[in-house]
Coordinates of C-alpha atoms and ligand atoms in Angstrom, one line a residue:
X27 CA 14.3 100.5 -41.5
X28 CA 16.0 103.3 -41.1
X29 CA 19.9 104.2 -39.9
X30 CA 20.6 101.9 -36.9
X31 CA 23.5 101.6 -35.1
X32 CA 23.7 98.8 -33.0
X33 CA 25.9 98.4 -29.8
X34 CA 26.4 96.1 -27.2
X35 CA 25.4 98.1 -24.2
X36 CA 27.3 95.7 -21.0
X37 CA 30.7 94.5 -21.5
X38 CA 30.4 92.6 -25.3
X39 CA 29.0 89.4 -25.9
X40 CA 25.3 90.6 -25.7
X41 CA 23.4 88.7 -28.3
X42 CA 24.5 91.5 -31.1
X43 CA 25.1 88.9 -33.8
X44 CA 21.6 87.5 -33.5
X45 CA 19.8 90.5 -33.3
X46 CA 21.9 92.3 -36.4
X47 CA 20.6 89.3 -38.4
X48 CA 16.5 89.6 -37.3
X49 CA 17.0 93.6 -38.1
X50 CA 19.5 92.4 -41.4
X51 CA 16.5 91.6 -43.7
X52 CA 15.3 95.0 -43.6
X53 CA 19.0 96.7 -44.2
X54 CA 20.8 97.2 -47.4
X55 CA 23.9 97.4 -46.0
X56 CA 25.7 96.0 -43.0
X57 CA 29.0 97.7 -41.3
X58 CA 31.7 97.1 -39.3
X59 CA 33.3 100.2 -38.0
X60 CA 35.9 99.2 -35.1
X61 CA 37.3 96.0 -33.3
X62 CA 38.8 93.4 -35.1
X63 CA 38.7 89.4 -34.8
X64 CA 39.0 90.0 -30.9
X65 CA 34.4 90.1 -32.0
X66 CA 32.8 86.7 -32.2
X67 CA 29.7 87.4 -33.2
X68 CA 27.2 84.4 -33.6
X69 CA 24.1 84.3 -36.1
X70 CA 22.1 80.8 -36.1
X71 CA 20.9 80.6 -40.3
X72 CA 19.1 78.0 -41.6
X73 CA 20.1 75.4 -39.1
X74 CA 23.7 76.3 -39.0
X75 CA 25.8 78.3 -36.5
X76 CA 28.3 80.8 -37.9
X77 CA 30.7 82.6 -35.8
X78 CA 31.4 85.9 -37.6
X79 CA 34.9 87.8 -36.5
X80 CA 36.0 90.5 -38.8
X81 CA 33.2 89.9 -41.4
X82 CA 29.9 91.9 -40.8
X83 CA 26.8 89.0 -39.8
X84 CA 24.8 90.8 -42.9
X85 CA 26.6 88.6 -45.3
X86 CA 24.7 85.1 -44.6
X87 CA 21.8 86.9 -46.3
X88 CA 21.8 87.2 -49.9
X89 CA 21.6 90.6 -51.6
X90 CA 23.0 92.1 -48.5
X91 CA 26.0 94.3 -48.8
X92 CA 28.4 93.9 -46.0
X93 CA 31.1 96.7 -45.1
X94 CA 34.4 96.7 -43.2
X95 CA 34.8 100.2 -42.5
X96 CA 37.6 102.8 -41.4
X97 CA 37.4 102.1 -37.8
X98 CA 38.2 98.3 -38.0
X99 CA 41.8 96.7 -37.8
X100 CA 42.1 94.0 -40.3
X101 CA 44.1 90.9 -39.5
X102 CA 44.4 90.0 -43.6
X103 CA 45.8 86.1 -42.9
X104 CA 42.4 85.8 -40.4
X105 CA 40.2 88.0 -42.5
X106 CA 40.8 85.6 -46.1
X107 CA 40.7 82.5 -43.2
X108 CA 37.8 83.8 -42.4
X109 CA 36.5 84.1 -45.9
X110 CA 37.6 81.0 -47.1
X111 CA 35.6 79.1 -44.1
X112 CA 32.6 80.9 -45.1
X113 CA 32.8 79.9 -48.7
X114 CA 33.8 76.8 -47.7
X115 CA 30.2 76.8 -45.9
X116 CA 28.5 77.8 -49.2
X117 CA 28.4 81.1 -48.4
X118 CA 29.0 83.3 -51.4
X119 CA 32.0 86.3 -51.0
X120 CA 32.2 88.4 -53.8
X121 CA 31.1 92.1 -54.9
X122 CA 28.9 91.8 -52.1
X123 CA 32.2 92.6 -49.3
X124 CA 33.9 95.9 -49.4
X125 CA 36.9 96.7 -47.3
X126 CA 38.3 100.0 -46.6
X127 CA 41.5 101.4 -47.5
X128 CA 42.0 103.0 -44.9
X129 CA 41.3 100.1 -42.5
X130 CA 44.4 99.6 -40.0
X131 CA 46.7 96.1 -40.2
X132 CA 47.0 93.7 -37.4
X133 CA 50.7 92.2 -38.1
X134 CA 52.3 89.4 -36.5
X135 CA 54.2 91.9 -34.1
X136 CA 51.1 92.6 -32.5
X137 CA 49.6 89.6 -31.8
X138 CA 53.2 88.7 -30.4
X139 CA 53.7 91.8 -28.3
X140 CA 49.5 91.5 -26.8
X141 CA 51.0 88.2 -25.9
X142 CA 54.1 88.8 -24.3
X143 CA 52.6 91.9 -22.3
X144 CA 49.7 89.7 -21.0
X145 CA 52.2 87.2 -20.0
X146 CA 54.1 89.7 -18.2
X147 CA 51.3 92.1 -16.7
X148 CA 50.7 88.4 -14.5
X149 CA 47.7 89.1 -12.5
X150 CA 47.1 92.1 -13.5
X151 CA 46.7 91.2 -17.1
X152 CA 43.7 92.6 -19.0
X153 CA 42.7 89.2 -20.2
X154 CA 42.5 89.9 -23.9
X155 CA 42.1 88.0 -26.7
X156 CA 45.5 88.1 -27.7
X157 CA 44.8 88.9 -31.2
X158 CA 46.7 92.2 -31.1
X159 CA 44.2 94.9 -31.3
X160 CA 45.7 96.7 -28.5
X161 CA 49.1 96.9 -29.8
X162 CA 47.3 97.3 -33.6
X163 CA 45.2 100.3 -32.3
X164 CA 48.6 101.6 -30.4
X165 CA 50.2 101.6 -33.9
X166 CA 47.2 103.6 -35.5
X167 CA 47.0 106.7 -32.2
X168 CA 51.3 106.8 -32.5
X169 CA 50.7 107.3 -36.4
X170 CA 53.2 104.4 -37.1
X171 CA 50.8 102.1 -38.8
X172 CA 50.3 99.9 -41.8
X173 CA 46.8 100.5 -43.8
X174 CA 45.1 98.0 -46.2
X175 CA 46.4 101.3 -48.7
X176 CA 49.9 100.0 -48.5
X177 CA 49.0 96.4 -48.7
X178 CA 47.6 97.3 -51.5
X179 CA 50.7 98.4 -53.1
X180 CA 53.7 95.9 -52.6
X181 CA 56.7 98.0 -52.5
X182 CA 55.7 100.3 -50.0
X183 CA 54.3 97.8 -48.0
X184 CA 57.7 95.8 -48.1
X185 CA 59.2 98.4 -47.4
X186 CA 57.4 100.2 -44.6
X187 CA 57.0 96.5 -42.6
X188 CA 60.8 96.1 -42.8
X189 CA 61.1 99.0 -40.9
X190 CA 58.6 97.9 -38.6
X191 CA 59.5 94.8 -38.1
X192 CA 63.6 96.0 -37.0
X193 CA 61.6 98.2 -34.6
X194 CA 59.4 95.3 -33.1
X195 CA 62.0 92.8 -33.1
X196 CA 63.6 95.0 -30.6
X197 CA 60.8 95.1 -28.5
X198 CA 59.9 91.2 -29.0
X199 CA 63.3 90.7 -27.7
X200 CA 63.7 92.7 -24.7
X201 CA 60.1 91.3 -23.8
X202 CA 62.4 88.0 -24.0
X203 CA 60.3 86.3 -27.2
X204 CA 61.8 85.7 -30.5
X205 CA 61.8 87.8 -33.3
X206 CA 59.9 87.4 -36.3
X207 CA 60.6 86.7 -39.4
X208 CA 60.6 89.7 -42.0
X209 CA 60.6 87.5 -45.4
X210 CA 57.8 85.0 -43.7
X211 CA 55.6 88.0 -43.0
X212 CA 56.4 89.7 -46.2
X213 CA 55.3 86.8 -48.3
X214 CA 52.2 85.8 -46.1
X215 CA 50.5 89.6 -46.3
X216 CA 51.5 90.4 -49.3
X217 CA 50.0 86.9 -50.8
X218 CA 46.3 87.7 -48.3
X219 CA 46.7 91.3 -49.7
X220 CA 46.2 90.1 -53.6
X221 CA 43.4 87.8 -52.1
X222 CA 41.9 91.0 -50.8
X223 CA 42.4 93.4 -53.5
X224 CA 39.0 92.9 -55.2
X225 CA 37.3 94.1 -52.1
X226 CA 39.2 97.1 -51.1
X227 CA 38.1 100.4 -52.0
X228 CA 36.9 103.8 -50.4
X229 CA 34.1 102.8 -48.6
X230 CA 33.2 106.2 -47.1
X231 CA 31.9 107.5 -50.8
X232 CA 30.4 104.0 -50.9
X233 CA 28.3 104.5 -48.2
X234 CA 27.3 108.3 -48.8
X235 CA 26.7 107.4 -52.2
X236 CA 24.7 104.7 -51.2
X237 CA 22.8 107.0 -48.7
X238 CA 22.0 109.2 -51.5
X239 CA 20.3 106.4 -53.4
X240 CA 17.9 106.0 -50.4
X241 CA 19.4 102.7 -48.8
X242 CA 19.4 101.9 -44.9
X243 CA 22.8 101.1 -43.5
X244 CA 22.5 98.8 -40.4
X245 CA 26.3 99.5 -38.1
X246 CA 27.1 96.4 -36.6
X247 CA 29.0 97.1 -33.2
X248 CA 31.1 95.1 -31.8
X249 CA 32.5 94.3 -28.2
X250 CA 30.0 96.3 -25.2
X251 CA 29.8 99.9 -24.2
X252 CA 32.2 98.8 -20.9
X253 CA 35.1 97.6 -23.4
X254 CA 35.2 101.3 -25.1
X255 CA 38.5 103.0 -24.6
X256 CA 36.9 106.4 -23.4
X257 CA 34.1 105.3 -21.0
X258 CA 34.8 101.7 -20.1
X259 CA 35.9 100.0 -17.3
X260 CA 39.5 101.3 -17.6
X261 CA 42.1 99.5 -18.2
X262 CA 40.2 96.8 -18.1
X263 CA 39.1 97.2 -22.0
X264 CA 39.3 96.8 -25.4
X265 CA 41.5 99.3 -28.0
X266 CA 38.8 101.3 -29.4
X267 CA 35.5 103.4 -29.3
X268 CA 32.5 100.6 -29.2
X269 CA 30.1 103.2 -28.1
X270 CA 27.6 104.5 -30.5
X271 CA 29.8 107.0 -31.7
X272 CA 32.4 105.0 -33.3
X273 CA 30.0 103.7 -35.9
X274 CA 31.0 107.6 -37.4
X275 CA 34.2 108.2 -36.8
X276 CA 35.0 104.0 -38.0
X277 CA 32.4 104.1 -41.7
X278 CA 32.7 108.0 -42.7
X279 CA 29.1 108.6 -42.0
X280 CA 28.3 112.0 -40.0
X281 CA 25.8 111.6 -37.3
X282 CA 22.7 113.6 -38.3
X283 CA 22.6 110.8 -40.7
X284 CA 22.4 108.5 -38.0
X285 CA 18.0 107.8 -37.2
X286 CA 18.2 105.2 -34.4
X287 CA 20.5 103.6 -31.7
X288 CA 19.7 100.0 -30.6
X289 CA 20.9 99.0 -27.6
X290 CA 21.4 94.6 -27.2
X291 CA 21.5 93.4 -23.5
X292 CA 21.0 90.7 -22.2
X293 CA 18.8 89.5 -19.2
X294 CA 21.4 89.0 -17.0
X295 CA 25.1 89.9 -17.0
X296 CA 28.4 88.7 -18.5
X297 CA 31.8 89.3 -19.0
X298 CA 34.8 87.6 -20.3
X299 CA 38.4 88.6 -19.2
X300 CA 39.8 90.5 -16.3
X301 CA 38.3 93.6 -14.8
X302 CA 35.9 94.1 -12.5
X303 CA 32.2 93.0 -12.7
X304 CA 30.3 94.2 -9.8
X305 CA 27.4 91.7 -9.8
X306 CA 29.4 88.5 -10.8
X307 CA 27.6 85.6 -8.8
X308 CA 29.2 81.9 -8.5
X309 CA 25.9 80.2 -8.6
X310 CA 24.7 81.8 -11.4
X311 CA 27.6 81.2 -13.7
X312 CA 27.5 77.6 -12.7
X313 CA 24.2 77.3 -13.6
X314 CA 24.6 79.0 -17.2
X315 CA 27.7 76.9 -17.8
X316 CA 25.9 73.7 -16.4
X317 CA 23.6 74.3 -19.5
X318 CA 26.2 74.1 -22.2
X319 CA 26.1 78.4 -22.2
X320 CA 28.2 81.3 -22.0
X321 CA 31.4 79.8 -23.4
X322 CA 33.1 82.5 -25.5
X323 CA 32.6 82.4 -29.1
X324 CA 36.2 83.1 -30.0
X325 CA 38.3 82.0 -27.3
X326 CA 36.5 79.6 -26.0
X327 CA 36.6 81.3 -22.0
X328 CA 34.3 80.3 -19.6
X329 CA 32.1 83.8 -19.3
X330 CA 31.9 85.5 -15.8
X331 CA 28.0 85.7 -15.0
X332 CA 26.2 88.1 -13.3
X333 CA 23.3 89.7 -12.4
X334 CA 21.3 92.4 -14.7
X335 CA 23.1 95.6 -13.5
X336 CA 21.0 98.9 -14.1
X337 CA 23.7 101.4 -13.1
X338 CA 25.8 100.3 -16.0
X339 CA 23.1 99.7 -18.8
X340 CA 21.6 103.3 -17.5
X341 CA 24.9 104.9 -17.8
X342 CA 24.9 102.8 -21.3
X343 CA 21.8 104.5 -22.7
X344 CA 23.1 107.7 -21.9
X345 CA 26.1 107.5 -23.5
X346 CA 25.0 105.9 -26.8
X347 CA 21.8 107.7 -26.9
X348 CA 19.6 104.2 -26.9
X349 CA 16.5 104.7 -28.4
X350 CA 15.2 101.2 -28.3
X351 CA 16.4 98.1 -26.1
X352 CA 17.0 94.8 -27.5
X353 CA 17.0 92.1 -24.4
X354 CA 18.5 88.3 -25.5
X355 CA 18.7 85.5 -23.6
X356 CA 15.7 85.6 -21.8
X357 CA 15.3 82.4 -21.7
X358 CA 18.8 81.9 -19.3
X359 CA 16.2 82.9 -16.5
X360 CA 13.8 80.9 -17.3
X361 CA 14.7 78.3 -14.3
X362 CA 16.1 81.0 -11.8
X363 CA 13.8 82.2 -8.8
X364 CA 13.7 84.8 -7.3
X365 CA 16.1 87.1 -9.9
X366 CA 18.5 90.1 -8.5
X367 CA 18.9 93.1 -10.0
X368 CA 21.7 95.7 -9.3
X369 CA 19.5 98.7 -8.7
X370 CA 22.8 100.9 -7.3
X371 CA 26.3 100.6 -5.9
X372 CA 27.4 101.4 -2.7
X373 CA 31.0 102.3 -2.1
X374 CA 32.0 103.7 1.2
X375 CA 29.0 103.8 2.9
X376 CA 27.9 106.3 0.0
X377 CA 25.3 105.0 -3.0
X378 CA 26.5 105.9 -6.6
X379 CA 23.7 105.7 -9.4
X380 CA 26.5 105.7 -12.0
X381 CA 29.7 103.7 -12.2
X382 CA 32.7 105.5 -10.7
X383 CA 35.6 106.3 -13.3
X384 CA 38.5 104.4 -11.3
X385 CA 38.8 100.9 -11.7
X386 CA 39.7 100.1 -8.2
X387 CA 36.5 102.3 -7.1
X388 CA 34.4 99.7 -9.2
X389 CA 36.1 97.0 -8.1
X390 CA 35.0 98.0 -4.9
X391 CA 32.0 98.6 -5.5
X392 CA 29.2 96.3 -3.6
X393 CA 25.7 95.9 -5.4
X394 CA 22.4 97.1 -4.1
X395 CA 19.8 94.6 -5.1
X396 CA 16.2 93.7 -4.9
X397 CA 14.7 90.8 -6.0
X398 CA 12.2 89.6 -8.0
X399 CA 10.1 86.6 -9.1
X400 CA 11.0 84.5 -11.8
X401 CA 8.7 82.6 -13.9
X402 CA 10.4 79.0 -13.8
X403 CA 8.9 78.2 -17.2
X404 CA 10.3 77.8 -20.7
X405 CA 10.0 81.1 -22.6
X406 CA 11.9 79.5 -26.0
X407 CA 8.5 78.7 -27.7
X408 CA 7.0 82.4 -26.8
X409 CA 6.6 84.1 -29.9
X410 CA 4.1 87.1 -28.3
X411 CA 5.3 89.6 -25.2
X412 CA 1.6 88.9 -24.2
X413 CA 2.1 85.0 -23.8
X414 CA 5.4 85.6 -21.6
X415 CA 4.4 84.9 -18.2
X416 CA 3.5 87.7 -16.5
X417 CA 6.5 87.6 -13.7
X418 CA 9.1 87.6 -17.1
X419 CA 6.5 91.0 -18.5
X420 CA 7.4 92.8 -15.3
X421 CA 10.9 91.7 -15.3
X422 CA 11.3 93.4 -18.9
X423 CA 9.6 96.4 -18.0
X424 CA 11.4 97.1 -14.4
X425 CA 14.5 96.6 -16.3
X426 CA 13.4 99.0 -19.0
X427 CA 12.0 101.4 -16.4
X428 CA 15.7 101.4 -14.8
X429 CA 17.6 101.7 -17.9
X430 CA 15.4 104.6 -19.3
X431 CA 15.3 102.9 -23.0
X432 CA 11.8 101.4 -24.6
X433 CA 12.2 97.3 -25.0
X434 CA 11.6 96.8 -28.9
X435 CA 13.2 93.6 -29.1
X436 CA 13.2 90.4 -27.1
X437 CA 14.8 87.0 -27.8
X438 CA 14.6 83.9 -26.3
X439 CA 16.6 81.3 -27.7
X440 CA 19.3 81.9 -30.3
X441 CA 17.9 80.9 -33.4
X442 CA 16.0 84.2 -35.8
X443 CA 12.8 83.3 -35.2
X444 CA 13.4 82.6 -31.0
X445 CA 12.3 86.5 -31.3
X446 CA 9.1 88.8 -29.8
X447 CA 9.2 91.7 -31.7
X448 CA 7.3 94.8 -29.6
Ligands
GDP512 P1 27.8 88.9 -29.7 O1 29.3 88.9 -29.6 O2 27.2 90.0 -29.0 O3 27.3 88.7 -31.1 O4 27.3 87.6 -28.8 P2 28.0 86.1 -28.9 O5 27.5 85.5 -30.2 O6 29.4 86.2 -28.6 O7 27.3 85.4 -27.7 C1 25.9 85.4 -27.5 C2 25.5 83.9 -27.4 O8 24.2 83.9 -27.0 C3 25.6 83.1 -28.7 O9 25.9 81.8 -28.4 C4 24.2 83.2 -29.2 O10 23.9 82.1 -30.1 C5 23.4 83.2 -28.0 N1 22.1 83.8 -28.0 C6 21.8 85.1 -28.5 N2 20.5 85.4 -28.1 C7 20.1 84.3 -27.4 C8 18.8 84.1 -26.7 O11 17.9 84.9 -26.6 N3 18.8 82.8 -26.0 C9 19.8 81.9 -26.1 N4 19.6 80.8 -25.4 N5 20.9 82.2 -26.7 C10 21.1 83.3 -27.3
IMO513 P1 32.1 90.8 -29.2 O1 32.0 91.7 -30.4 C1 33.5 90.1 -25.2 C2 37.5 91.7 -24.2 C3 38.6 90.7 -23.8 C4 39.3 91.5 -22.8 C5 39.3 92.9 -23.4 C6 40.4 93.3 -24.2 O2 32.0 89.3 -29.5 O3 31.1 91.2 -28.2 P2 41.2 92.7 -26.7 O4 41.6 91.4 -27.3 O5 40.1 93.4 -27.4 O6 42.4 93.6 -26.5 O7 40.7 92.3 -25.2 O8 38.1 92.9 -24.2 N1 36.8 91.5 -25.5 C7 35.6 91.0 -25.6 N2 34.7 90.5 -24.7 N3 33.1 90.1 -26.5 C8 34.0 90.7 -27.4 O9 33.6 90.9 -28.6 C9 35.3 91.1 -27.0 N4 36.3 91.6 -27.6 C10 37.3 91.9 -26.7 O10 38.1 89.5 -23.3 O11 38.7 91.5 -21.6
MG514 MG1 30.8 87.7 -29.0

């Protein structure tokens, strides 16, 4: 396998975790380069669900080396939680994680202060996870951030988070919540620092060291290219750069290293939070929830539903470059007949082909569909694209034609081998 980054190419939530494990067993290394634990990533292994957060889904796989790179922000009391559950699970964590030093800190301010925001912003919150990546990523672009570097060394750290934290209490207070303690978050990071000293090193001469040797990094993206800071649906996303070109700036790694960009999408649409989502449809989301799907997999939100929208997964390949498609869930339209797809918008009386910049605009925005026959038959057994019925063949390939990227993936059910490989 060569280089791959992998991206979520609607609004997060795609099916990435799943497919990073089916490509994991021919990578040497797996890395995280942005997001944080806002990223719930789900891989089904050997019977057993896991629900991966800041940890790259590489490490259920032994001899796999998993990454947290540059671009991430760490939450350390959630990232050794999130160890200890996975030992806990028999998992084995050892030289086998490396986390950068130059990875940003998520600190109880910021969870407090994504809270407090939320609360106030009232309807017109952004509907995030509260886990204080927006605040954490706020810290990193106003150059007043704390790094794993300083965790790593006590005394700074102590002293650089008191100063923080007399800064933050301020805020927290005219926000109108209580301050936090300094000594409690002192002692708590400082004790999940030592538990994550044996993994923190410079990972960017890692990784080009690693190159050198020959090995194939997989770059596990997280969140969906309509959550990215730059080219997403505005202010309606997440804190950082979830397009493909983050997996550079987050590990270290320069692009013409870079070989191949998947793209994971699924069949249909989804999106959990606020913002708009032009081809949300009530009796499609009751129908996915009806079937036990589409819950979130770290808050636990109902996710809005939607039909498949070409104008955004076309403007998705474009901007990450997608050379090859990866298509989950399938199988969610194996009892739906006949299927929509968004083919355009229309927005005062004009018809866009690619999703206008202003947040209101999209919101605004009505769908241009047609419609085609589903299959209303199980696809979860299909192994072959040439056993899929032939209604589902067509589907995959109008929705390829439409988003300009080759299918080379498709996966029907959530388990590794629910998987046609083209
Ligand atoms: P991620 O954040 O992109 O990794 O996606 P999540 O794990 O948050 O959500 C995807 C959900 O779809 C998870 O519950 C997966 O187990 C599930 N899933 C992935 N691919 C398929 C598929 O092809 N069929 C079905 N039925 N479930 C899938
Ligand atoms: P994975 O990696 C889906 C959404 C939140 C909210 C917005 C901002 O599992 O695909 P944040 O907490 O990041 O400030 O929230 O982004 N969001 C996600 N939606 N999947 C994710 O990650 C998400 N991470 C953040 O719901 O709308
Ligand atoms: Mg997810």
């Amino acid at each position: 396998m060569a280089n791959t980054i992998l991206i979520g190419a609607q609004w997060g939530d795609e099916g990435k975790g799943k497919i990073i494990d089916v490509l994991t067993g021919k990578a040497d290394i797996v890395v995280r380069s942005q997001g944080g634990n806002n990223a719930g990533h789900t891989v089904i292994h050997r019977g057993v669900k896991y629900v991966l957060h800041l940890i790259p889904s590489g490490i259920l796989r032994r001899g796999k080396i998993c990454v947290i790179g540059n671009g991430v922000v760490i939450d350390p009391i959630a990232l050794v939680a999130e160890i200890d559950g996975l030992r806990n699970l028999g998992i084995t964590i050892g030289g086998n994680l490396l986390i950068s030093d130059c990875a940003h800190l998520v600190l109880p301010y910021h969870r407090l202060i994504d809270e407090q925001r939320e609360l106030r912003q009232g309807r017109a919150r952004i509907g995030t996870t509260k886990r204080g990546i927006g605040p954490a990523y706020g810290d990193k672009a106003a150059r007043t951030g704390l790094r794993m570097s300083d965790l790593m060394q006590p005394i700074v750290f102590s002293k650089k988070l008191q100063a923080k934290v007399i800064e933050n209490n301020k805020i927290l207070q005219a926000l109108g919540a209580k301050p936090i303690s300094f000594r409690e978050a002192n002692e708590s990071y400082l004790k999940a620092g030592e538990s994550l000293r044996p993994f923190v090193r410079n990972t960017v001469v890692y990784l080009h060291r690693a190159l050198e040797r020959g090995k194939e990094i997989l770059f596990e993206g997280a969140q969906g290219t309509f959550l990215d800071i730059d080219h997403g649906t505005y202010p309606y996303v997440t804190s950082s750069n979830t397009t493909a070109g983050g997996a550079c700036t987050g590990t270290g790694v320069p692009p013409h290293r870079m070989d191949r960009v998947v793209g994971v999408m699924k069949a249909y649409t989804t999106r959990v939070g606020e913002g708009a989502l032009p081809t949300e449809d009530q009796p499609l989301t009751e129908r996915l929830h009806s079937l036990g799907r589409e819950f979130g997999a770290t808050t636990g939100r109902k996710r809005r539903c939607g039909w498949f929208d070409a104008v955004a997964t076309h403007y998705a390949t474009m901007i990450n470059g997608i050379d090859e498609l990866a298509i989950t869930n399938l199988d969610g339209l194996d009892d739906v007949d006949p299927i929509r797809i968004c083919v355009a918008y229309r927005l005062n009386g004009k018809r866009l082909d690619v999703p206008p910049c202003d947040a209101t605009q999209l919101a605004n925005c009505e769908p241009v569909y047609e419609e085609v026959s589903g299959w209303k038959r199980s696809t979860h057994s299909v192994r072959k694209f040439a056993q899929l019925p032939s209604t589902a063949r067509k589907y995959i390939k109008y929705i390829s034609n439409l988003t300009g990227a080759k299918p080379s993936i498709i996966s029907v059910g959530p388990a590794r081998g629910q998987t046609i490989i083209l």
